[in-house]
Structure formats: C-alpha cells, structure tokens
PDB file of C-alpha atoms in Angstrom:
ATOM      1  CA  MET O  13     -22.939  95.294 -41.575  1.00  0.00           C
ATOM      2  CA  LEU O  14     -21.236  93.970 -38.519  1.00  0.00           C
ATOM      3  CA  ASN O  15     -19.653  96.651 -36.397  1.00  0.00           C
ATOM      4  CA  LEU O  16     -16.361  95.481 -35.011  1.00  0.00           C
ATOM      5  CA  MET O  17     -15.365  96.784 -31.589  1.00  0.00           C
ATOM      6  CA  LYS O  18     -11.780  97.720 -31.101  1.00  0.00           C
ATOM      7  CA  LEU O  19     -10.384  96.008 -28.060  1.00  0.00           C
ATOM      8  CA  TYR O  20      -7.593  97.658 -26.131  1.00  0.00           C
ATOM      9  CA  LYS O  21      -5.489  95.670 -23.748  1.00  0.00           C
ATOM     10  CA  ILE O  22      -3.347  97.325 -21.111  1.00  0.00           C
ATOM     11  CA  TYR O  23      -0.292  95.403 -20.116  1.00  0.00           C
ATOM     12  CA  ALA O  24       1.514  96.161 -16.863  1.00  0.00           C
ATOM     13  CA  LEU O  25       4.956  94.688 -16.336  1.00  0.00           C
ATOM     14  CA  ILE O  26       6.029  94.442 -12.720  1.00  0.00           C
ATOM     15  CA  LYS O  27       9.623  93.830 -11.742  1.00  0.00           C
ATOM     16  CA  LEU O  28      10.253  92.283  -8.330  1.00  0.00           C
ATOM     17  CA  LEU O  29      13.594  92.968  -6.684  1.00  0.00           C
ATOM     18  CA  PHE O  30      15.020  91.716  -3.430  1.00  0.00           C
ATOM     19  CA  GLN O  31      16.960  94.754  -2.302  1.00  0.00           C
ATOM     20  CA  PRO O  32      20.669  93.859  -1.947  1.00  0.00           C
ATOM     21  CA  GLY O  33      23.230  95.670   0.196  1.00  0.00           C
ATOM     22  CA  GLU O  34      20.668  97.932   1.843  1.00  0.00           C
ATOM     23  CA  GLU O  35      22.616  98.298   5.073  1.00  0.00           C
ATOM     24  CA  THR O  36      25.841  99.171   3.238  1.00  0.00           C
ATOM     25  CA  PHE O  37      24.104 101.567   0.816  1.00  0.00           C
ATOM     26  CA  GLY O  38      25.841 100.038  -2.202  1.00  0.00           C
ATOM     27  CA  GLY O  39      23.268  97.591  -3.533  1.00  0.00           C
ATOM     28  CA  ALA O  40      21.096 100.013  -5.480  1.00  0.00           C
ATOM     29  CA  GLN O  41      23.935 101.425  -7.561  1.00  0.00           C
ATOM     30  CA  ALA O  42      25.255  97.931  -8.271  1.00  0.00           C
ATOM     31  CA  VAL O  43      22.007  96.474  -9.631  1.00  0.00           C
ATOM     32  CA  MET O  44      21.168  99.680 -11.488  1.00  0.00           C
ATOM     33  CA  ALA O  45      24.513  99.360 -13.245  1.00  0.00           C
ATOM     34  CA  GLU O  46      23.257  95.944 -14.399  1.00  0.00           C
ATOM     35  CA  GLY O  47      20.194  97.607 -15.960  1.00  0.00           C
ATOM     36  CA  VAL O  48      17.477  96.651 -13.486  1.00  0.00           C
ATOM     37  CA  LEU O  49      15.501  99.829 -14.230  1.00  0.00           C
ATOM     38  CA  GLU O  50      15.779  99.463 -18.016  1.00  0.00           C
ATOM     39  CA  ASN O  51      14.425  97.191 -20.775  1.00  0.00           C
ATOM     40  CA  PRO O  52      11.692  98.149 -20.166  1.00  0.00           C
ATOM     41  CA  LYS O  53      12.180 101.405 -18.308  1.00  0.00           C
ATOM     42  CA  VAL O  54      10.667 101.503 -14.825  1.00  0.00           C
ATOM     43  CA  ASP O  55       8.103 104.296 -14.474  1.00  0.00           C
ATOM     44  CA  SER O  56       7.476 103.971 -10.756  1.00  0.00           C
ATOM     45  CA  ALA O  57       9.056 102.175  -7.822  1.00  0.00           C
ATOM     46  CA  SER O  58       7.625 101.137  -4.471  1.00  0.00           C
ATOM     47  CA  ALA O  59       9.130  99.279  -1.537  1.00  0.00           C
ATOM     48  CA  THR O  60       8.160  97.486   1.646  1.00  0.00           C
ATOM     49  CA  HIS O  61      10.322  97.163   4.742  1.00  0.00           C
ATOM     50  CA  VAL O  62       9.635  94.997   7.770  1.00  0.00           C
ATOM     51  CA  ALA O  63      10.067  96.216  11.339  1.00  0.00           C
ATOM     52  CA  SER O  64       9.888  93.844  14.289  1.00  0.00           C
ATOM     53  CA  ILE O  65       8.818  96.623  16.676  1.00  0.00           C
ATOM     54  CA  VAL O  66       5.663  97.376  14.655  1.00  0.00           C
ATOM     55  CA  PRO O  67       2.499  95.356  15.492  1.00  0.00           C
ATOM     56  CA  VAL O  68       1.303  92.851  12.920  1.00  0.00           C
ATOM     57  CA  GLY O  69      -1.209  94.410  10.533  1.00  0.00           C
ATOM     58  CA  THR O  70       0.238  97.919  10.773  1.00  0.00           C
ATOM     59  CA  ILE O  71       1.367  99.584   7.547  1.00  0.00           C
ATOM     60  CA  ALA O  72       3.139 102.931   7.900  1.00  0.00           C
ATOM     61  CA  TYR O  73       3.891 105.334   5.058  1.00  0.00           C
ATOM     62  CA  GLY O  74       4.974 108.907   4.520  1.00  0.00           C
ATOM     63  CA  ALA O  75       6.308 111.565   2.159  1.00  0.00           C
ATOM     64  CA  LEU O  76       9.782 112.229   3.592  1.00  0.00           C
ATOM     65  CA  THR O  77      10.185 108.719   4.908  1.00  0.00           C
ATOM     66  CA  ALA O  78      13.931 108.431   5.590  1.00  0.00           C
ATOM     67  CA  ALA O  79      16.875 110.804   5.807  1.00  0.00           C
ATOM     68  CA  SER O  80      19.759 111.134   3.405  1.00  0.00           C
ATOM     69  CA  ILE O  81      23.001 109.564   4.549  1.00  0.00           C
ATOM     70  CA  PHE O  82      26.515 110.794   3.908  1.00  0.00           C
ATOM     71  CA  GLY O  83      29.086 108.267   5.061  1.00  0.00           C
ATOM     72  CA  PHE O  84      32.717 109.244   5.498  1.00  0.00           C
ATOM     73  CA  LYS O  85      36.074 107.887   6.639  1.00  0.00           C
ATOM     74  CA  ILE O  86      38.775 110.083   8.158  1.00  0.00           C
ATOM     75  CA  THR O  87      42.293 108.657   8.070  1.00  0.00           C
ATOM     76  CA  ILE O  88      44.805 110.449  10.276  1.00  0.00           C
ATOM     77  CA  THR O  89      48.507 109.865   9.749  1.00  0.00           C
ATOM     78  CA  GLY O  90      50.881 110.930  12.498  1.00  0.00           C
ATOM     79  CA  LYS O  91      54.303 109.646  13.455  1.00  0.00           C
ATOM     80  CA  GLY O  92      54.695 106.527  15.524  1.00  0.00           C
ATOM     81  CA  THR O  93      57.039 106.427  18.466  1.00  0.00           C
ATOM     82  CA  HIS O  94      57.574 104.735  21.806  1.00  0.00           C
ATOM     83  CA  GLY O  95      55.167 105.828  24.515  1.00  0.00           C
ATOM     84  CA  ALA O  96      58.082 106.826  26.742  1.00  0.00           C
ATOM     85  CA  MET O  97      59.143 109.458  24.201  1.00  0.00           C
ATOM     86  CA  PRO O  98      55.960 111.135  22.878  1.00  0.00           C
ATOM     87  CA  GLN O  99      57.912 114.226  21.872  1.00  0.00           C
ATOM     88  CA  ASN O 100      59.485 112.231  19.048  1.00  0.00           C
ATOM     89  CA  GLY O 101      56.161 111.443  17.393  1.00  0.00           C
ATOM     90  CA  VAL O 102      52.794 112.839  16.353  1.00  0.00           C
ATOM     91  CA  ASP O 103      49.960 111.098  18.163  1.00  0.00           C
ATOM     92  CA  PRO O 104      47.055 110.396  15.721  1.00  0.00           C
ATOM     93  CA  ILE O 105      44.817 109.356  18.622  1.00  0.00           C
ATOM     94  CA  ASN O 106      45.113 112.824  20.129  1.00  0.00           C
ATOM     95  CA  VAL O 107      44.318 114.372  16.750  1.00  0.00           C
ATOM     96  CA  GLY O 108      41.329 112.051  16.374  1.00  0.00           C
ATOM     97  CA  VAL O 109      39.977 112.976  19.793  1.00  0.00           C
ATOM     98  CA  HIS O 110      40.047 116.669  18.880  1.00  0.00           C
ATOM     99  CA  ILE O 111      38.333 115.966  15.551  1.00  0.00           C
ATOM    100  CA  TYR O 112      35.650 113.855  17.244  1.00  0.00           C
ATOM    101  CA  GLN O 113      34.894 116.539  19.816  1.00  0.00           C
ATOM    102  CA  ALA O 114      34.794 119.306  17.206  1.00  0.00           C
ATOM    103  CA  LEU O 115      32.353 117.362  15.011  1.00  0.00           C
ATOM    104  CA  GLN O 116      29.968 116.847  17.933  1.00  0.00           C
ATOM    105  CA  GLU O 117      30.132 120.571  18.718  1.00  0.00           C
ATOM    106  CA  LEU O 118      29.456 121.320  15.050  1.00  0.00           C
ATOM    107  CA  ILE O 119      25.964 119.848  15.324  1.00  0.00           C
ATOM    108  CA  ALA O 120      25.301 121.377  18.739  1.00  0.00           C
ATOM    109  CA  CYS O 121      26.434 124.890  17.826  1.00  0.00           C
ATOM    110  CA  GLU O 122      25.735 125.308  14.107  1.00  0.00           C
ATOM    111  CA  CYS O 123      22.528 123.359  13.432  1.00  0.00           C
ATOM    112  CA  ALA O 124      19.088 124.486  14.556  1.00  0.00           C
ATOM    113  CA  PRO O 125      17.312 121.809  16.639  1.00  0.00           C
ATOM    114  CA  ASP O 126      14.370 121.670  14.229  1.00  0.00           C
ATOM    115  CA  LYS O 127      16.590 120.736  11.257  1.00  0.00           C
ATOM    116  CA  GLU O 128      16.758 117.027  12.193  1.00  0.00           C
ATOM    117  CA  VAL O 129      20.479 116.502  11.696  1.00  0.00           C
ATOM    118  CA  THR O 130      22.511 113.682  13.205  1.00  0.00           C
ATOM    119  CA  LEU O 131      26.261 113.163  12.969  1.00  0.00           C
ATOM    120  CA  THR O 132      27.555 109.900  14.370  1.00  0.00           C
ATOM    121  CA  ILE O 133      31.115 108.613  14.657  1.00  0.00           C
ATOM    122  CA  GLY O 134      30.680 104.856  14.879  1.00  0.00           C
ATOM    123  CA  GLN O 135      34.301 103.799  14.520  1.00  0.00           C
ATOM    124  CA  PHE O 136      37.466 105.124  16.157  1.00  0.00           C
ATOM    125  CA  SER O 137      40.342 102.677  15.797  1.00  0.00           C
ATOM    126  CA  SER O 138      44.078 103.027  16.322  1.00  0.00           C
ATOM    127  CA  GLY O 139      47.053 101.190  17.763  1.00  0.00           C
ATOM    128  CA  THR O 140      47.721  97.618  18.791  1.00  0.00           C
ATOM    129  CA  VAL O 141      49.631  97.832  22.079  1.00  0.00           C
ATOM    130  CA  SER O 142      49.587 100.038  25.166  1.00  0.00           C
ATOM    131  CA  ASN O 143      53.096 101.467  25.080  1.00  0.00           C
ATOM    132  CA  ILE O 144      53.474 102.511  21.436  1.00  0.00           C
ATOM    133  CA  ILE O 145      52.041 105.662  19.879  1.00  0.00           C
ATOM    134  CA  PRO O 146      50.703 104.408  16.519  1.00  0.00           C
ATOM    135  CA  GLU O 147      51.164 105.993  13.141  1.00  0.00           C
ATOM    136  CA  THR O 148      47.522 106.085  12.059  1.00  0.00           C
ATOM    137  CA  ALA O 149      44.008 106.439  13.412  1.00  0.00           C
ATOM    138  CA  ILE O 150      40.706 105.975  11.615  1.00  0.00           C
ATOM    139  CA  LEU O 151      37.324 107.531  12.304  1.00  0.00           C
ATOM    140  CA  GLN O 152      34.230 106.513  10.357  1.00  0.00           C
ATOM    141  CA  GLY O 153      30.860 108.192  10.631  1.00  0.00           C
ATOM    142  CA  THR O 154      27.579 109.190   9.074  1.00  0.00           C
ATOM    143  CA  LEU O 155      25.782 112.473   8.565  1.00  0.00           C
ATOM    144  CA  ARG O 156      21.987 112.317   8.173  1.00  0.00           C
ATOM    145  CA  THR O 157      19.595 115.109   7.268  1.00  0.00           C
ATOM    146  CA  PHE O 158      16.484 115.916   5.235  1.00  0.00           C
ATOM    147  CA  ASP O 159      17.919 119.181   3.872  1.00  0.00           C
ATOM    148  CA  SER O 160      20.393 119.112   0.969  1.00  0.00           C
ATOM    149  CA  GLU O 161      21.672 122.631   1.691  1.00  0.00           C
ATOM    150  CA  ILE O 162      22.488 121.732   5.294  1.00  0.00           C
ATOM    151  CA  LYS O 163      24.220 118.544   4.121  1.00  0.00           C
ATOM    152  CA  GLN O 164      26.451 120.516   1.769  1.00  0.00           C
ATOM    153  CA  TYR O 165      27.185 123.133   4.444  1.00  0.00           C
ATOM    154  CA  LEU O 166      28.136 120.494   7.005  1.00  0.00           C
ATOM    155  CA  PHE O 167      30.263 118.578   4.517  1.00  0.00           C
ATOM    156  CA  THR O 168      32.221 121.796   3.907  1.00  0.00           C
ATOM    157  CA  ARG O 169      32.546 122.395   7.638  1.00  0.00           C
ATOM    158  CA  ILE O 170      33.711 118.812   8.283  1.00  0.00           C
ATOM    159  CA  ASN O 171      36.507 119.328   5.768  1.00  0.00           C
ATOM    160  CA  GLU O 172      37.451 122.662   7.331  1.00  0.00           C
ATOM    161  CA  ILE O 173      37.526 121.231  10.844  1.00  0.00           C
ATOM    162  CA  VAL O 174      39.575 118.165   9.901  1.00  0.00           C
ATOM    163  CA  ASN O 175      42.085 120.191   7.875  1.00  0.00           C
ATOM    164  CA  ASN O 176      42.564 122.832  10.579  1.00  0.00           C
ATOM    165  CA  ILE O 177      43.005 120.319  13.377  1.00  0.00           C
ATOM    166  CA  PHE O 178      45.523 118.081  11.635  1.00  0.00           C
ATOM    167  CA  ASN O 179      47.500 121.149  10.566  1.00  0.00           C
ATOM    168  CA  ALA O 180      47.568 122.364  14.169  1.00  0.00           C
ATOM    169  CA  PHE O 181      49.067 119.069  15.347  1.00  0.00           C
ATOM    170  CA  HIS O 182      51.424 118.538  12.353  1.00  0.00           C
ATOM    171  CA  ALA O 183      49.611 115.427  11.205  1.00  0.00           C
ATOM    172  CA  GLU O 184      48.252 114.417   7.822  1.00  0.00           C
ATOM    173  CA  SER O 185      44.675 113.498   7.100  1.00  0.00           C
ATOM    174  CA  LYS O 186      42.289 112.590   4.295  1.00  0.00           C
ATOM    175  CA  ILE O 187      38.532 112.150   4.020  1.00  0.00           C
ATOM    176  CA  ASP O 188      37.027 109.384   1.888  1.00  0.00           C
ATOM    177  CA  ILE O 189      33.344 109.430   0.950  1.00  0.00           C
ATOM    178  CA  LEU O 190      31.855 105.997   1.624  1.00  0.00           C
ATOM    179  CA  THR O 191      28.259 106.668   0.605  1.00  0.00           C
ATOM    180  CA  ASP O 192      26.026 109.545  -0.444  1.00  0.00           C
ATOM    181  CA  THR O 193      22.390 108.445  -0.521  1.00  0.00           C
ATOM    182  CA  PRO O 194      19.555 110.978  -0.966  1.00  0.00           C
ATOM    183  CA  VAL O 195      16.439 111.519   1.125  1.00  0.00           C
ATOM    184  CA  LEU O 196      13.767 108.867   0.609  1.00  0.00           C
ATOM    185  CA  CYS O 197      11.087 111.147  -0.805  1.00  0.00           C
ATOM    186  CA  CYS O 198       7.817 109.444  -1.777  1.00  0.00           C
ATOM    187  CA  ASP O 199       5.065 110.579  -4.119  1.00  0.00           C
ATOM    188  CA  GLU O 200       2.066 111.406  -1.944  1.00  0.00           C
ATOM    189  CA  LYS O 201      -0.490 110.681  -4.683  1.00  0.00           C
ATOM    190  CA  ARG O 202       0.911 107.201  -5.272  1.00  0.00           C
ATOM    191  CA  ASN O 203       1.051 106.648  -1.517  1.00  0.00           C
ATOM    192  CA  GLU O 204      -2.676 107.276  -1.267  1.00  0.00           C
ATOM    193  CA  GLU O 205      -3.393 105.003  -4.235  1.00  0.00           C
ATOM    194  CA  ILE O 206      -1.457 102.159  -2.593  1.00  0.00           C
ATOM    195  CA  VAL O 207      -3.138 102.787   0.773  1.00  0.00           C
ATOM    196  CA  LYS O 208      -6.560 102.634  -0.874  1.00  0.00           C
ATOM    197  CA  ALA O 209      -5.692  99.378  -2.647  1.00  0.00           C
ATOM    198  CA  LEU O 210      -4.303  97.732   0.503  1.00  0.00           C
ATOM    199  CA  SER O 211      -7.284  98.821   2.565  1.00  0.00           C
ATOM    200  CA  SER O 212      -9.652  97.274   0.036  1.00  0.00           C
ATOM    201  CA  MET O 213      -7.756  93.981   0.339  1.00  0.00           C
ATOM    202  CA  ASN O 214      -8.051  93.861   4.116  1.00  0.00           C
ATOM    203  CA  THR O 215     -10.131  96.328   6.109  1.00  0.00           C
ATOM    204  CA  GLU O 216      -8.324  95.305   9.301  1.00  0.00           C
ATOM    205  CA  PHE O 217      -5.012  96.792   8.202  1.00  0.00           C
ATOM    206  CA  ASN O 218      -3.975  99.691  10.428  1.00  0.00           C
ATOM    207  CA  MET O 219      -2.795 102.351   7.973  1.00  0.00           C
ATOM    208  CA  VAL O 220      -0.545 104.938   9.668  1.00  0.00           C
ATOM    209  CA  SER O 221       0.537 108.049   7.785  1.00  0.00           C
ATOM    210  CA  GLY O 222       3.422 110.386   8.556  1.00  0.00           C
ATOM    211  CA  LEU O 223       6.294 107.879   8.671  1.00  0.00           C
ATOM    212  CA  HIS O 224       9.390 110.056   9.101  1.00  0.00           C
ATOM    213  CA  ILE O 225      12.613 108.675  10.585  1.00  0.00           C
ATOM    214  CA  THR O 226      16.301 109.608  10.551  1.00  0.00           C
ATOM    215  CA  ALA O 227      17.284 106.111   9.510  1.00  0.00           C
ATOM    216  CA  SER O 228      18.280 105.818   5.842  1.00  0.00           C
ATOM    217  CA  ASN O 229      17.596 103.444   2.982  1.00  0.00           C
ATOM    218  CA  ASP O 230      19.186 103.265  -0.451  1.00  0.00           C
ATOM    219  CA  PHE O 231      15.799 102.539  -1.990  1.00  0.00           C
ATOM    220  CA  ALA O 232      15.927 106.334  -2.321  1.00  0.00           C
ATOM    221  CA  VAL O 233      18.312 105.799  -5.243  1.00  0.00           C
ATOM    222  CA  TYR O 234      15.760 103.686  -7.142  1.00  0.00           C
ATOM    223  CA  ALA O 235      12.988 106.169  -6.356  1.00  0.00           C
ATOM    224  CA  CYS O 236      14.965 109.181  -7.580  1.00  0.00           C
ATOM    225  CA  VAL O 237      15.803 107.542 -10.899  1.00  0.00           C
ATOM    226  CA  ALA O 238      12.379 106.007 -11.495  1.00  0.00           C
ATOM    227  CA  MET O 239      10.623 109.311 -10.757  1.00  0.00           C
ATOM    228  CA  ASP O 240      13.276 111.464 -12.489  1.00  0.00           C
ATOM    229  CA  TRP O 241      13.993 113.292  -9.226  1.00  0.00           C
ATOM    230  CA  GLU O 242      17.374 114.800  -8.425  1.00  0.00           C
TER     231      GLU O 242
END
C-alpha cells in the first residue's frame, strides 16, 4: 500500500509600504485608516531608514530606537493697538516671550539630565509691521522623551505654565495638539533574527547595535499596532 506523505506549505504574505508623511507624523494614521494593516492582518512590521551621514554598508539597529514626539501649537490672543500707545493693548509677543522662557526653564529645572527630554520651540510668529502691537502670536514646538510618565507630567506642566502666564498678562490662549507619536520600541528578538539574515546575505555589512536617538518617526504607530503594544 502506498503511503502518502502529507505536504504542508507555509505561505508568507509581505506588504511593502512607502512610508508617507513621516516628517509630519500624520502618514501612519492616514494609511492605517485605509486598512493597510488588515486583510490580512499584519503580525509584524519592520522598517528601514536611510541616513546620509552613515557610511555605506553600515546597518544600525536598537530596542528604543527613537523618542516619542508630542507636537503642540500655542495661540496667544491679546489686544492690538498702536505702538505709541501700548497701554491700550495687550501685547501677545510679550506674553509669548514669557511662555518661551518658562518652557525652557521647565526642562532645565524639573527634568533630570539622564531622562533624555528635549523641548523645542521651532516657530514664534506675530505681527506684520514695526509700529503696531498685533492681536495674536503663535508658538509651535515639540516635546520628545522615552518615558511616558515624564511626557504626561510635562504636558500637564506646559498647560499650567501657559494658563498662568496668559492670566497674569490679561491675554487669552489655547493649546492645540498637533501630533502624539509613541516611542519607537523594537522587538529585540526580531532585531537579532533580521541581523542574522542580513549578515548571511553579505558578510561585509557593518552591523551596529544600540541605535538610540531623540529624533522621532511615526513608524512607531505601525509597530505598536502590529505588535499589540500600547
């Protein structure tokens, strides 16, 4: 009697995605809303990122690869007036300067140096001419950290600082959240599997572990969902 062998075939479906909107931290949510991680469900996600400052043939990887990023916009509303009569208005530029300084002191005075926290105000815009106190001023910035508790604490403190300062100067203010992207946390076991596979393809690759930078990347959103991380 002929013994029939049961043959098992393993099929692996790989989805390739050119990451959109990475610098604005909005691309991941947009394509996920279109179902990129479903039908079939993605079980694992991996990414590559080029860097012109890294020598050719070098591949760097890590566990906590990139920081979370919390992007915010502070809109200050004062009262416009002629520059010759500042007492008739509320200068939003002055309010913004006090907010900017207080936020820089927040990191210096309330965050331990080893916590790897950066708070950057990259935009401060107000006014159109030299002799008119404008009505509004806008500050936009980012907060980056690897610690979710510190991020929540600093977000609370940012709100407290902004509210107290604009109250002190009789202005109005609001904070809009522009982005809230988590830490790019990678699975160490899968990292090693990929390193082993790449090394077998080309023994001249320079594999460098411990990649850990305060830049951010919204690939973290894909990774969290694919790995069922929070």
